[in-house]
Amino acid sequence: MKDAGEHVARQDEALRIISDEDFIAIQAKIKERGRSGSTLRVKKGNRPFTGLVFCAVCGSPCHARRSQNARGVYYYLVCGRRQRLGKDCCDSKASLREDRLIKKVTDTFMSMFQDTRAIIAEALPVARQMLRSETEETRRLQNEIGKCDRKMADLMKFVQDPEFAKAPEARKAVIREIGEVEARRELMQTQLVQLKNNPCQSPEGLVKAVSRALAEAKESWTNITVPSQMREFLGKFVGEMLLGEDGTIAPKKANSAEDSSSTECRLFRLVAGAGFEPATFGL
């Protein structure tokens, strides 16, 4: 081996990948996002609100952040984007203790189950509004299906024209468009059939629908023993929720056209969701 005095040190600044300033900034960012060595990661699916609560500011799913002190271990719902990527990625500093949210959910549903008559009375105007919306959606679907039929008739005229066969590229484009129109029409026809088969087309049907939803929710509630069952219950009877910047929780307004849940479940969500509005939820 060569003596230390014979060692040659070569340092070419042109070969550097990052500057000293960038290296320091990266280390600071890693430290900011780092976890304590004693903090265990929570397995996905073990928390009752996994995939149900979203940041009202950036729309990202909220994560359960573990915190431990002398009084015990707690989980806080926080913006997942801010937690993963840093403070610059989302302005929401909101956090909500999971156990407090569970208690409020429990109190809300226990109150509902104890006074079913009041819940049914409260649900009726909501259900009527839902039916009005479904009637409007039925008209819209019928109009769109009519447009598809007219479009299909126009396209078929091109296909049947003898001169059209001489233009293979144009023929392919028209045939492709026919397939797209048929698929769109089939989807809307399925939605229309679902609306027409809705059993809640009368006051009596509305009462029965609310009663069924309430009975189903109550039975599901009594069978909850683990967090995953709580999550399944909330997903079905409450739906997605938003965590506001002020730490309040509120139901996320769902697009009824994209909601495949039964009428009973959607109706129950609207009624139950009223108990989770920021003005009454008090979190």
Short mmCIF file of C-alpha atoms in Angstrom, two decimals:
data_model
loop_
_atom_site.label_atom_id
_atom_site.label_comp_id
_atom_site.label_asym_id
_atom_site.label_seq_id
_atom_site.Cartn_x
_atom_site.Cartn_y
_atom_site.Cartn_z
CA MET A 1 0.00 0.00 0.00
CA LYS A 2 1.06 3.54 -0.64
CA ASP A 3 1.85 5.83 2.21
CA ALA A 4 -0.79 8.36 3.13
CA GLY A 5 1.37 11.08 1.73
CA GLU A 6 1.28 9.46 -1.71
CA HIS A 7 -2.53 9.28 -1.88
CA VAL A 8 -3.99 11.38 -4.68
CA ALA A 9 -7.35 13.09 -4.09
CA ARG A 10 -9.31 14.09 -7.19
CA GLN A 11 -12.35 16.36 -6.97
CA ASP A 12 -14.02 17.50 -10.16
CA GLU A 13 -16.91 19.88 -9.47
CA ALA A 14 -18.30 19.13 -12.94
CA LEU A 15 -19.05 15.56 -11.85
CA ARG A 16 -21.26 16.55 -8.93
CA ILE A 17 -24.91 15.51 -9.19
CA ILE A 18 -26.32 17.94 -6.63
CA SER A 19 -25.01 21.00 -4.86
CA ASP A 20 -24.28 21.26 -1.14
CA GLU A 21 -27.38 23.43 -0.72
CA ASP A 22 -29.62 20.86 -2.43
CA PHE A 23 -28.14 18.05 -0.33
CA ILE A 24 -28.85 19.94 2.90
CA ALA A 25 -32.41 20.71 1.77
CA ILE A 26 -33.04 17.04 0.92
CA GLN A 27 -31.74 15.88 4.29
CA ALA A 28 -34.01 18.38 6.04
CA LYS A 29 -37.00 17.13 4.04
CA ILE A 30 -36.19 13.50 4.92
CA LYS A 31 -35.93 14.41 8.59
CA GLU A 32 -39.25 16.30 8.43
CA ARG A 33 -41.06 13.28 7.00
CA GLY A 34 -39.20 10.68 9.02
CA ARG A 35 -40.79 8.40 11.58
CA SER A 36 -39.58 7.58 15.03
CA GLY A 37 -37.92 4.18 15.14
CA SER A 38 -40.36 3.03 17.82
CA THR A 39 -43.43 4.01 15.80
CA LEU A 40 -45.09 1.08 14.09
CA ARG A 41 -46.89 1.47 10.81
CA VAL A 42 -50.61 0.73 10.89
CA LYS A 43 -51.59 -1.93 8.40
CA LYS A 44 -53.95 -0.87 5.66
CA GLY A 45 -57.56 -1.76 6.31
CA ASN A 46 -57.23 -1.85 10.10
CA ARG A 47 -58.57 1.65 10.69
CA PRO A 48 -62.34 2.33 10.69
CA PHE A 49 -62.12 5.37 8.39
CA THR A 50 -59.64 4.06 5.80
CA GLY A 51 -60.62 5.33 2.35
CA LEU A 52 -63.68 7.19 3.66
CA VAL A 53 -62.33 10.57 4.81
CA PHE A 54 -60.80 13.02 2.32
CA CYS A 55 -59.08 16.39 2.67
CA ALA A 56 -61.53 19.16 1.79
CA VAL A 57 -58.67 21.32 0.48
CA CYS A 58 -56.78 19.04 -1.92
CA GLY A 59 -59.10 16.03 -2.13
CA SER A 60 -56.49 13.48 -1.06
CA PRO A 61 -57.44 10.57 1.23
CA CYS A 62 -56.79 11.25 4.89
CA HIS A 63 -54.38 8.99 6.76
CA ALA A 64 -54.42 7.93 10.40
CA ARG A 65 -51.31 9.36 12.09
CA ARG A 66 -50.23 7.61 15.27
CA SER A 67 -49.37 9.70 18.31
CA GLN A 68 -48.24 8.48 21.72
CA ASN A 69 -47.86 10.35 24.99
CA ALA A 70 -48.12 9.69 28.72
CA ARG A 71 -51.91 9.37 28.49
CA GLY A 72 -51.91 6.72 25.78
CA VAL A 73 -51.84 6.08 22.03
CA TYR A 74 -54.10 8.10 19.74
CA TYR A 75 -54.73 8.24 16.01
CA TYR A 76 -55.37 11.52 14.20
CA LEU A 77 -56.94 11.82 10.76
CA VAL A 78 -54.80 14.19 8.69
CA CYS A 79 -54.37 15.05 5.02
CA GLY A 80 -52.47 12.15 3.46
CA ARG A 81 -50.87 14.34 0.79
CA ARG A 82 -49.50 16.79 3.35
CA GLN A 83 -48.24 13.94 5.52
CA ARG A 84 -46.47 12.16 2.64
CA LEU A 85 -45.13 15.07 0.61
CA GLY A 86 -44.69 17.83 3.15
CA LYS A 87 -46.33 21.06 4.25
CA ASP A 88 -45.90 22.76 0.88
CA CYS A 89 -48.21 20.26 -0.88
CA CYS A 90 -51.41 21.13 1.01
CA ASP A 91 -52.42 24.08 3.17
CA SER A 92 -54.72 22.10 5.46
CA LYS A 93 -53.33 21.68 8.98
CA ALA A 94 -56.53 20.00 10.16
CA SER A 95 -56.38 16.92 12.36
CA LEU A 96 -59.21 15.00 13.97
CA ARG A 97 -58.81 12.44 16.72
CA GLU A 98 -60.16 9.12 15.54
CA ASP A 99 -61.61 8.02 18.89
CA ARG A 100 -63.61 11.25 19.20
CA LEU A 101 -65.01 10.78 15.72
CA ILE A 102 -65.97 7.19 16.55
CA LYS A 103 -67.76 8.38 19.71
CA LYS A 104 -69.66 11.02 17.77
CA VAL A 105 -70.64 8.48 15.11
CA THR A 106 -71.83 6.13 17.85
CA ASP A 107 -73.87 8.83 19.60
CA THR A 108 -75.44 9.93 16.30
CA PHE A 109 -76.60 6.48 15.26
CA MET A 110 -77.74 5.43 18.72
CA SER A 111 -79.91 8.54 18.82
CA MET A 112 -81.35 7.68 15.41
CA PHE A 113 -82.14 4.09 16.34
CA GLN A 114 -83.90 5.14 19.55
CA ASP A 115 -86.42 7.36 17.74
CA THR A 116 -87.29 5.61 14.49
CA ARG A 117 -90.60 7.47 14.01
CA ALA A 118 -88.85 10.82 14.03
CA ILE A 119 -86.26 9.54 11.55
CA ILE A 120 -88.96 8.29 9.18
CA ALA A 121 -90.78 11.63 9.41
CA GLU A 122 -87.53 13.45 8.72
CA ALA A 123 -86.72 11.17 5.79
CA LEU A 124 -89.97 11.64 3.89
CA PRO A 125 -89.30 15.16 2.54
CA VAL A 126 -85.76 14.08 1.68
CA ALA A 127 -87.15 11.06 -0.17
CA ARG A 128 -89.64 13.18 -2.09
CA GLN A 129 -86.83 15.45 -3.22
CA MET A 130 -84.88 12.37 -4.29
CA LEU A 131 -87.84 11.19 -6.35
CA ARG A 132 -88.14 14.58 -8.04
CA SER A 133 -84.46 14.39 -8.93
CA GLU A 134 -84.90 10.87 -10.27
CA THR A 135 -87.86 12.02 -12.37
CA GLU A 136 -85.69 14.73 -13.91
CA GLU A 137 -82.93 12.19 -14.48
CA THR A 138 -85.42 9.88 -16.21
CA ARG A 139 -86.40 12.66 -18.63
CA ARG A 140 -82.76 13.46 -19.30
CA LEU A 141 -81.91 9.83 -20.03
CA GLN A 142 -84.89 9.49 -22.36
CA ASN A 143 -83.78 12.59 -24.28
CA GLU A 144 -80.20 11.32 -24.53
CA ILE A 145 -81.36 7.91 -25.73
CA GLY A 146 -83.44 9.66 -28.41
CA LYS A 147 -80.35 11.58 -29.55
CA CYS A 148 -78.40 8.31 -29.76
CA ASP A 149 -81.14 6.75 -31.89
CA ARG A 150 -81.13 9.70 -34.29
CA LYS A 151 -77.35 9.65 -34.47
CA MET A 152 -77.41 5.91 -35.17
CA ALA A 153 -79.92 6.39 -38.01
CA ASP A 154 -77.69 9.01 -39.62
CA LEU A 155 -74.61 6.79 -39.35
CA MET A 156 -76.42 3.79 -40.85
CA LYS A 157 -77.27 5.87 -43.93
CA PHE A 158 -73.55 6.30 -44.55
CA VAL A 159 -72.88 2.58 -44.10
CA GLN A 160 -75.64 1.61 -46.54
CA ASP A 161 -74.46 4.03 -49.23
CA PRO A 162 -72.70 2.02 -52.03
CA GLU A 163 -70.25 4.87 -52.60
CA PHE A 164 -69.23 4.73 -48.96
CA ALA A 165 -67.68 1.27 -49.44
CA LYS A 166 -65.05 2.86 -51.69
CA ALA A 167 -63.61 4.78 -48.72
CA PRO A 168 -62.33 2.08 -46.30
CA GLU A 169 -60.74 4.49 -43.82
CA ALA A 170 -63.90 6.57 -43.50
CA ARG A 171 -65.93 3.37 -43.22
CA LYS A 172 -63.78 2.18 -40.30
CA ALA A 173 -64.21 5.52 -38.53
CA VAL A 174 -68.00 5.40 -38.90
CA ILE A 175 -68.22 1.80 -37.72
CA ARG A 176 -66.11 2.73 -34.68
CA GLU A 177 -68.43 5.65 -33.95
CA ILE A 178 -71.45 3.34 -34.24
CA GLY A 179 -69.92 1.10 -31.56
CA GLU A 180 -69.37 4.08 -29.25
CA VAL A 181 -72.95 5.31 -29.72
CA GLU A 182 -74.33 1.83 -29.06
CA ALA A 183 -72.28 1.49 -25.86
CA ARG A 184 -73.41 4.90 -24.63
CA ARG A 185 -77.04 4.10 -25.40
CA GLU A 186 -76.83 0.72 -23.63
CA LEU A 187 -75.41 2.34 -20.49
CA MET A 188 -78.15 4.96 -20.37
CA GLN A 189 -80.82 2.35 -21.05
CA THR A 190 -79.58 0.33 -18.05
CA GLN A 191 -79.74 3.43 -15.85
CA LEU A 192 -83.24 4.18 -17.11
CA VAL A 193 -84.47 0.66 -16.28
CA GLN A 194 -83.04 0.97 -12.76
CA LEU A 195 -84.90 4.23 -12.22
CA LYS A 196 -88.17 2.82 -13.54
CA ASN A 197 -87.85 -0.25 -11.30
CA ASN A 198 -87.49 1.92 -8.22
CA PRO A 199 -90.11 0.64 -5.72
CA CYS A 200 -90.31 4.01 -3.98
CA GLN A 201 -92.73 5.68 -6.39
CA SER A 202 -95.47 6.42 -3.82
CA PRO A 203 -95.74 7.74 -0.22
CA GLU A 204 -96.28 4.18 0.97
CA GLY A 205 -93.21 3.02 -0.91
CA LEU A 206 -91.18 5.84 0.61
CA VAL A 207 -92.16 4.87 4.15
CA LYS A 208 -91.29 1.24 3.48
CA ALA A 209 -87.95 2.20 1.94
CA VAL A 210 -86.97 4.32 4.93
CA SER A 211 -88.09 1.61 7.36
CA ARG A 212 -86.08 -1.04 5.49
CA ALA A 213 -82.98 1.14 5.44
CA LEU A 214 -83.32 1.90 9.14
CA ALA A 215 -83.80 -1.77 10.05
CA GLU A 216 -80.85 -2.82 7.90
CA ALA A 217 -78.62 -0.13 9.41
CA LYS A 218 -79.63 -1.08 12.95
CA GLU A 219 -78.90 -4.76 12.36
CA SER A 220 -75.53 -3.95 10.78
CA TRP A 221 -74.68 -1.65 13.67
CA THR A 222 -75.32 -4.30 16.33
CA ASN A 223 -72.94 -6.70 14.54
CA ILE A 224 -69.95 -4.33 14.59
CA THR A 225 -67.09 -5.81 16.62
CA VAL A 226 -63.92 -4.81 14.72
CA PRO A 227 -62.75 -1.64 12.91
CA SER A 228 -63.16 -3.22 9.46
CA GLN A 229 -66.88 -3.78 10.17
CA MET A 230 -67.22 -0.16 11.30
CA ARG A 231 -65.63 0.92 8.03
CA GLU A 232 -68.00 -1.27 6.01
CA PHE A 233 -71.00 0.17 7.89
CA LEU A 234 -69.91 3.78 7.35
CA GLY A 235 -69.14 3.16 3.69
CA LYS A 236 -72.64 1.80 3.14
CA PHE A 237 -74.78 4.05 5.32
CA VAL A 238 -72.81 7.33 5.47
CA GLY A 239 -70.47 7.33 2.50
CA GLU A 240 -67.36 9.40 1.92
CA MET A 241 -66.64 12.36 4.21
CA LEU A 242 -64.58 15.54 4.02
CA LEU A 243 -62.19 16.84 6.68
CA GLY A 244 -62.35 20.63 6.63
CA GLU A 245 -59.53 23.04 7.41
CA ASP A 246 -61.20 23.80 10.75
CA GLY A 247 -61.18 20.13 11.76
CA THR A 248 -64.90 19.55 11.14
CA ILE A 249 -66.24 16.54 9.28
CA ALA A 250 -69.07 16.57 6.75
CA PRO A 251 -70.54 14.13 4.22
CA LYS A 252 -69.10 14.32 0.73
CA LYS A 253 -71.81 15.16 -1.78
CA ALA A 254 -72.10 12.11 -4.02
CA ASN A 255 -73.04 12.13 -7.69
CA SER A 256 -76.27 10.14 -7.77
CA ALA A 257 -75.69 9.14 -11.38
CA GLU A 258 -72.47 7.38 -10.37
CA ASP A 259 -73.80 5.89 -7.12
CA SER A 260 -74.70 2.22 -7.59
CA SER A 261 -76.11 1.83 -4.06
CA SER A 262 -79.73 0.85 -3.52
CA THR A 263 -82.36 3.57 -3.18
CA GLU A 264 -82.78 2.64 0.48
CA CYS A 265 -79.07 3.10 1.22
CA ARG A 266 -78.84 6.39 -0.68
CA LEU A 267 -81.90 7.67 1.15
CA PHE A 268 -80.50 6.66 4.51
CA ARG A 269 -77.21 8.38 3.68
CA LEU A 270 -79.01 11.65 3.05
CA VAL A 271 -80.85 11.45 6.37
CA ALA A 272 -77.95 10.14 8.43
CA GLY A 273 -75.58 12.60 6.79
CA ALA A 274 -77.54 15.50 8.25
CA GLY A 275 -76.17 14.52 11.63
CA PHE A 276 -72.63 14.91 10.35
CA GLU A 277 -72.89 18.45 9.04
CA PRO A 278 -70.35 20.83 10.65
CA ALA A 279 -73.12 22.89 12.26
CA THR A 280 -74.42 19.93 14.26
CA PHE A 281 -71.50 17.57 14.48
CA GLY A 282 -69.48 19.79 16.78
CA LEU A 283 -65.99 18.46 16.11
#
